CSV table of C-alpha atoms in Angstrom, one decimal:
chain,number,residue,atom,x,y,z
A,1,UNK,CA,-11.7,-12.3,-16.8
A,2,UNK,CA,-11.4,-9.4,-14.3
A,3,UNK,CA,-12.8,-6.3,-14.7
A,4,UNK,CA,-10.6,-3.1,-14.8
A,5,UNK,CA,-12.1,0.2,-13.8
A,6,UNK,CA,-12.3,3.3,-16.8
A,7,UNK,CA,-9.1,5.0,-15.3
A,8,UNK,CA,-6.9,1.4,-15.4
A,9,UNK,CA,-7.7,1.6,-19.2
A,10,UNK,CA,-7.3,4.8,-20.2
A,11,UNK,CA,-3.7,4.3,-18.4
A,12,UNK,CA,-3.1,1.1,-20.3
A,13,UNK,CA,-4.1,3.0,-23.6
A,14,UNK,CA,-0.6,5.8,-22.8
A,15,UNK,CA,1.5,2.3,-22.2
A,16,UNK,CA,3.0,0.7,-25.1
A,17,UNK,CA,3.2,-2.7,-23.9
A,18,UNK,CA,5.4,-4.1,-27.0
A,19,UNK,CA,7.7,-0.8,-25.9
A,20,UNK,CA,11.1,-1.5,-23.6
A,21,UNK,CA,11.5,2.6,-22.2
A,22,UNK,CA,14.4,3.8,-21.1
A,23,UNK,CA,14.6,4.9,-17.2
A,24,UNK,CA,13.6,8.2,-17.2
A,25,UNK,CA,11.1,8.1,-19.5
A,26,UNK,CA,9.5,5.3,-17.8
A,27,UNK,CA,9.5,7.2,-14.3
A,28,UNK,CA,7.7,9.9,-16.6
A,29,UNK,CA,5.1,7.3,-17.8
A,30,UNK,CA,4.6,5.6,-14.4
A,31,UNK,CA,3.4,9.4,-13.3
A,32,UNK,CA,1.0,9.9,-16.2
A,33,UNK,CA,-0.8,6.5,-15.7
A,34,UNK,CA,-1.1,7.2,-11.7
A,35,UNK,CA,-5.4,8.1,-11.6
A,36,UNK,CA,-5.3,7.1,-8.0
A,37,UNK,CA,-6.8,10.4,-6.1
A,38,UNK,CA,-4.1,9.7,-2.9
A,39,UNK,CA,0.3,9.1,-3.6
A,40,UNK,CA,0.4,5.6,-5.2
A,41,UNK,CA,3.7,4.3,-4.5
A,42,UNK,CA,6.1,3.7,-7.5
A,43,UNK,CA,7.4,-0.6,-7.5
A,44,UNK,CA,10.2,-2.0,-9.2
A,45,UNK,CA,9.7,-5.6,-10.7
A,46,UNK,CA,12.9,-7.8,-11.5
A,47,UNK,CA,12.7,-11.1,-13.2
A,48,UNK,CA,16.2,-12.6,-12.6
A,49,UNK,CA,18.0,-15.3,-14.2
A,50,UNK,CA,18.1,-17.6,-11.0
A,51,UNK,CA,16.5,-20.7,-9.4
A,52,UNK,CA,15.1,-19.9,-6.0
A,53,UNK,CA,15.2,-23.6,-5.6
A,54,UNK,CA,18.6,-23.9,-5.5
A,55,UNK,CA,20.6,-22.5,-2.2
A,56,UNK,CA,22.9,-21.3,-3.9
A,57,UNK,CA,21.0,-18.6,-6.1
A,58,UNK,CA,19.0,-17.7,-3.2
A,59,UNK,CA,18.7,-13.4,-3.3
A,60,UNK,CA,18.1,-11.7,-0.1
A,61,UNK,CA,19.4,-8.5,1.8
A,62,UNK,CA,18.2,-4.3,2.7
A,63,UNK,CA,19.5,-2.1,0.8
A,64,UNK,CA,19.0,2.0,1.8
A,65,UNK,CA,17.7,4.2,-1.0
A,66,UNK,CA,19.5,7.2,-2.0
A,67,UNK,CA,15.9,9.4,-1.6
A,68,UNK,CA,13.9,7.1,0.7
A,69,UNK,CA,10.5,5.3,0.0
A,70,UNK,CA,8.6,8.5,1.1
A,71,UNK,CA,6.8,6.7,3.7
A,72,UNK,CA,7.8,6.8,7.4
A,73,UNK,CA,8.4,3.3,8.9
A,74,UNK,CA,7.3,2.6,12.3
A,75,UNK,CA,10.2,0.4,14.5
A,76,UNK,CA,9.8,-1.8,17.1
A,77,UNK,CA,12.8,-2.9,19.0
A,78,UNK,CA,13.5,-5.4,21.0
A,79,UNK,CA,16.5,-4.8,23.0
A,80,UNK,CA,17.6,-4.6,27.1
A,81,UNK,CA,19.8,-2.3,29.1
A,82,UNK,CA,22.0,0.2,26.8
A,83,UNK,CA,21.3,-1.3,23.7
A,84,UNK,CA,17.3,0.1,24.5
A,85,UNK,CA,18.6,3.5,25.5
A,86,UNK,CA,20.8,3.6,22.1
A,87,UNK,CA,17.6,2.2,20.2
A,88,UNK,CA,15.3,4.9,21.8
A,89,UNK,CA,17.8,7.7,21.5
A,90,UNK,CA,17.7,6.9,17.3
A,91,UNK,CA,14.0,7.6,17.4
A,92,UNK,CA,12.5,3.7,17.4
A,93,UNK,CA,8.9,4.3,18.2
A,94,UNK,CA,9.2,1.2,20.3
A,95,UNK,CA,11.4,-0.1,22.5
A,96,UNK,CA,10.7,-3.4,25.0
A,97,UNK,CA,11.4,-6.8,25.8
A,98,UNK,CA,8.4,-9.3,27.5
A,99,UNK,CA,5.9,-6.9,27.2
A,100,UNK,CA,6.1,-6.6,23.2
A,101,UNK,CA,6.0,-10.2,22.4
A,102,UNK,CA,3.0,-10.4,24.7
A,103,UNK,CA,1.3,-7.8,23.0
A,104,UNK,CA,2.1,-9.1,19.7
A,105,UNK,CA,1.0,-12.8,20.9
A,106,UNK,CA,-2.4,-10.7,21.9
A,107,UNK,CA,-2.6,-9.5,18.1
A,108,UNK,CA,-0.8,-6.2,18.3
A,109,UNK,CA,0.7,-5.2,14.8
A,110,UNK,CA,1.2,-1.6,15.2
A,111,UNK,CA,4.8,-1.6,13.5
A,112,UNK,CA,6.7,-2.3,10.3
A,113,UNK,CA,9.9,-3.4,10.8
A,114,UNK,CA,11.0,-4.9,14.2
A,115,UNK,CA,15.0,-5.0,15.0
A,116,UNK,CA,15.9,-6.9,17.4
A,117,UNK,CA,19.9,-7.4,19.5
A,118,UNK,CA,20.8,-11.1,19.0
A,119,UNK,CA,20.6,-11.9,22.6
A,120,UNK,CA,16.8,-11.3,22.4
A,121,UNK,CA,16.2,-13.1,19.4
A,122,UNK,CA,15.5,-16.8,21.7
A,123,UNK,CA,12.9,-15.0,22.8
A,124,UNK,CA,11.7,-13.5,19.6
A,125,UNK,CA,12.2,-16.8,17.7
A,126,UNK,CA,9.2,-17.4,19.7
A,127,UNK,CA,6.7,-15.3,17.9
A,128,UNK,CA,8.4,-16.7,14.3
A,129,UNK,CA,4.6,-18.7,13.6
A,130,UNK,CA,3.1,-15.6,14.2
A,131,UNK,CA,6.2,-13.2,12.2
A,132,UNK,CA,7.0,-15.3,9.5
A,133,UNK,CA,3.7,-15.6,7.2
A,134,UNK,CA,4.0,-11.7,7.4
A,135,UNK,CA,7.3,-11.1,7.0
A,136,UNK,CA,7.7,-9.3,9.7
A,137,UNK,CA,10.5,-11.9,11.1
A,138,UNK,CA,14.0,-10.1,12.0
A,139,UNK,CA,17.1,-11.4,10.0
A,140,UNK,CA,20.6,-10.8,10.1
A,141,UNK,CA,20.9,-11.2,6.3
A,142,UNK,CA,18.7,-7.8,6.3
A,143,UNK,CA,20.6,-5.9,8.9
A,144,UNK,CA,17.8,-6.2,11.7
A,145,UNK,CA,19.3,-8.9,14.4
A,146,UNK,CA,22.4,-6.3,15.2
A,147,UNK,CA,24.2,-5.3,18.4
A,148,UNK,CA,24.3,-2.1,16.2
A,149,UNK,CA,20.8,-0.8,17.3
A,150,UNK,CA,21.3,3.3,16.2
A,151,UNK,CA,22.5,1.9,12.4
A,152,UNK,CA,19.8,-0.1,12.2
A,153,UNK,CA,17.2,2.6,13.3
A,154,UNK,CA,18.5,5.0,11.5
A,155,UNK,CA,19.0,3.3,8.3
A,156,UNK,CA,15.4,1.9,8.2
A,157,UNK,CA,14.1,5.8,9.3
A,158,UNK,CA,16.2,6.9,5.9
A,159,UNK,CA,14.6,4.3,3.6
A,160,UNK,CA,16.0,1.1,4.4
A,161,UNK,CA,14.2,-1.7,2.1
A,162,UNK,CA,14.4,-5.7,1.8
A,163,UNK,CA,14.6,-7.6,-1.2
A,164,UNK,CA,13.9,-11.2,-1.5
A,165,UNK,CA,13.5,-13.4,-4.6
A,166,UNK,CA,10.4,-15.0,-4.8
A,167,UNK,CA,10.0,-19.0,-5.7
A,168,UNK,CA,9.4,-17.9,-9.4
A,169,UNK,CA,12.3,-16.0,-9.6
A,170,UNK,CA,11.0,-12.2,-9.1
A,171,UNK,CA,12.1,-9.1,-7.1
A,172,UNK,CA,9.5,-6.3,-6.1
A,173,UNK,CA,10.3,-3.3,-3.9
A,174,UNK,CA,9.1,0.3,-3.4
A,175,UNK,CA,11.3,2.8,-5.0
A,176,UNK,CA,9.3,5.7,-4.3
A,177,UNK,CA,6.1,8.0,-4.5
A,178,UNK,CA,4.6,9.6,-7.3
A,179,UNK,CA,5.0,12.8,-5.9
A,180,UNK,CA,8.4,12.3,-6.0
A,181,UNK,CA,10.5,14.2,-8.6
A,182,UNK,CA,11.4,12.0,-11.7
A,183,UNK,CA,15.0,12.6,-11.0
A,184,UNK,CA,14.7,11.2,-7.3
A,185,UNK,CA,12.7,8.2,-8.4
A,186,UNK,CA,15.2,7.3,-11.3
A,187,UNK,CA,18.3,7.4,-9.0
A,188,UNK,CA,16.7,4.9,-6.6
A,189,UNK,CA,15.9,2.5,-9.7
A,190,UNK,CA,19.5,3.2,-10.7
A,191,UNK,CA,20.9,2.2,-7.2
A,192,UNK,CA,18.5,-0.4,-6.4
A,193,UNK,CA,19.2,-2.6,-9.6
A,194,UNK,CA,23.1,-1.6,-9.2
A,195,UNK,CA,22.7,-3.1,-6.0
A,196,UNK,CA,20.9,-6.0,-7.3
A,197,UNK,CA,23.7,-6.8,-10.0
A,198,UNK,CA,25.9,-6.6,-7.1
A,199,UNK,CA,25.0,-9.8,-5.0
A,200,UNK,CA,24.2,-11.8,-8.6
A,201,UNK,CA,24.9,-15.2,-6.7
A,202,UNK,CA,28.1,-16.7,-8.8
A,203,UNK,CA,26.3,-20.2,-9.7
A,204,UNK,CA,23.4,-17.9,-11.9
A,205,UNK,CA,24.5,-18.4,-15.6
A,206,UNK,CA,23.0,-16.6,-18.8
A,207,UNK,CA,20.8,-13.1,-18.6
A,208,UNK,CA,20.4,-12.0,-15.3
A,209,UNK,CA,18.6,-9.3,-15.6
A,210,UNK,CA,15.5,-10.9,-18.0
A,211,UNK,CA,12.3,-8.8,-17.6
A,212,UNK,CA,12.5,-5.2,-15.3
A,213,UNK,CA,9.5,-3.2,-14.7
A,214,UNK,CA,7.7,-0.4,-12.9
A,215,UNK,CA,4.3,0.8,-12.0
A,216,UNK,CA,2.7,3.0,-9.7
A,217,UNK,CA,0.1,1.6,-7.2
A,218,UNK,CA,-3.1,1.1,-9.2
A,219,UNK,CA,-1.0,1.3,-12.7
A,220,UNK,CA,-0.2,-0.9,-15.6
A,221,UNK,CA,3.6,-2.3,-15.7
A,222,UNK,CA,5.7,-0.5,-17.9
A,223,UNK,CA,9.3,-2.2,-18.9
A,224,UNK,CA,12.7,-0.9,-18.7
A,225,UNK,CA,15.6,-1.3,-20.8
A,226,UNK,CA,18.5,-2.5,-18.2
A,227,UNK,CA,20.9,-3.4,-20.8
A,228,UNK,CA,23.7,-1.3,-19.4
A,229,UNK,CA,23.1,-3.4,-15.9
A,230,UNK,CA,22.7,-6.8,-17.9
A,231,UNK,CA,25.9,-9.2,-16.6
């Protein structure tokens, strides 16, 4: 069994873990169990009523958070002509063509979210062995393989973030910091899992919403009553 460090359990011990908590109060509890000595980010955890097996119930898009994720994101861009002027102009901190996927195919990784105009993406297809184990791949189901360059910029600069279902059916994405104000953190759950209800693929029967839970960095999970979201 893994060891857990003193601060772990003395957060566990403030968590009842037989407990569903509403919202705020669980946005309150996340804060109290954060020991960390830097910002631990706040993560939401859904457990969805779908098979990831089957096409059809398959969960994937961006959505922009109302109050961000509190951390900058660094954007590469790979665009030509106007379309790099436009992307530059929206603040991307990089902006190329050849010389990007050369550095990248050299091990550069200075970046966390690359967008990229659809008539680069046969050249960026190319660096998909090296992308794609770190999800770093652009898609157009996420808004990042767009001839709208400044949109995509901008929205990833405000808090853009992807959600994905994983093959045993969960959902995990940043909602925030802990030094975030409760408020701000409970109206990016609230939006997130609105948005989450909203692209419920038709062919999921049942409880959607099963198990939904949130913990800060180095903190114990604590669950939250979505029964008002439940479909």
């Amino acid at each position: 069994m893994a060891k857990t460090g003193k601060k772990y359990q003395e957060a566990t011990k403030l968590v009842d873990r037989t407990k569903t908590y509403e919202v705020k109060e669980a946005v309150s509890l996340a804060k109290q169990t954060a020991k960390a000595n830097f910002d631990e980010t706040v993560e939401a955890a859904f457990r969805l009523g779908v098979d990831p097996k089957k096409a059809d119930q398959q969960i994937r898009g961006a959505f922009v958070l109302p109050h961000g994720t509190g951390k900058t994101q660094r954007v590469l861009v790979f665009a030509k002509g106007e379309k790099a002027k436009e992307a530059e102009a929206a603040g991307a901190d990089f902006v190329g063509e050849a010389e990007y996927i050369e550095k990248i195919n050299q091990g550069w990784f200075d970046f966390d979210v690359i967008v990229a105009t659809p008539d680069m993406m046969a050249e960026v297809g190319k660096l998909g062995r090296v992308l794609g184990p770190k999800g770093l791949m652009p898609n157009p189901k996420t808004g990042t393989v767009t001839f709208e360059v400044e949109k995509a910029v901008n929205d990833i600069k405000a808090g853009k973030v992807e959600y994905r279902v994983d093959k045993s059916a969960n959902i995990h994405v940043p909602i925030g910091k802990i030094s975030f104000e409760d408020e701000k953190l409970v109206e990016n759950f609230v939006a997130l899992t609105e948005q989450l209800v909203k692209v419920k693929p038709q062919a999921s029967k049942g409880v959607y919403m099963k198990n939904v839970s949130i913990a800060s960095t180095m903190g114990p999970g604590i669950k939250v009553d979505v029964t008002g979201f439940r479909k």
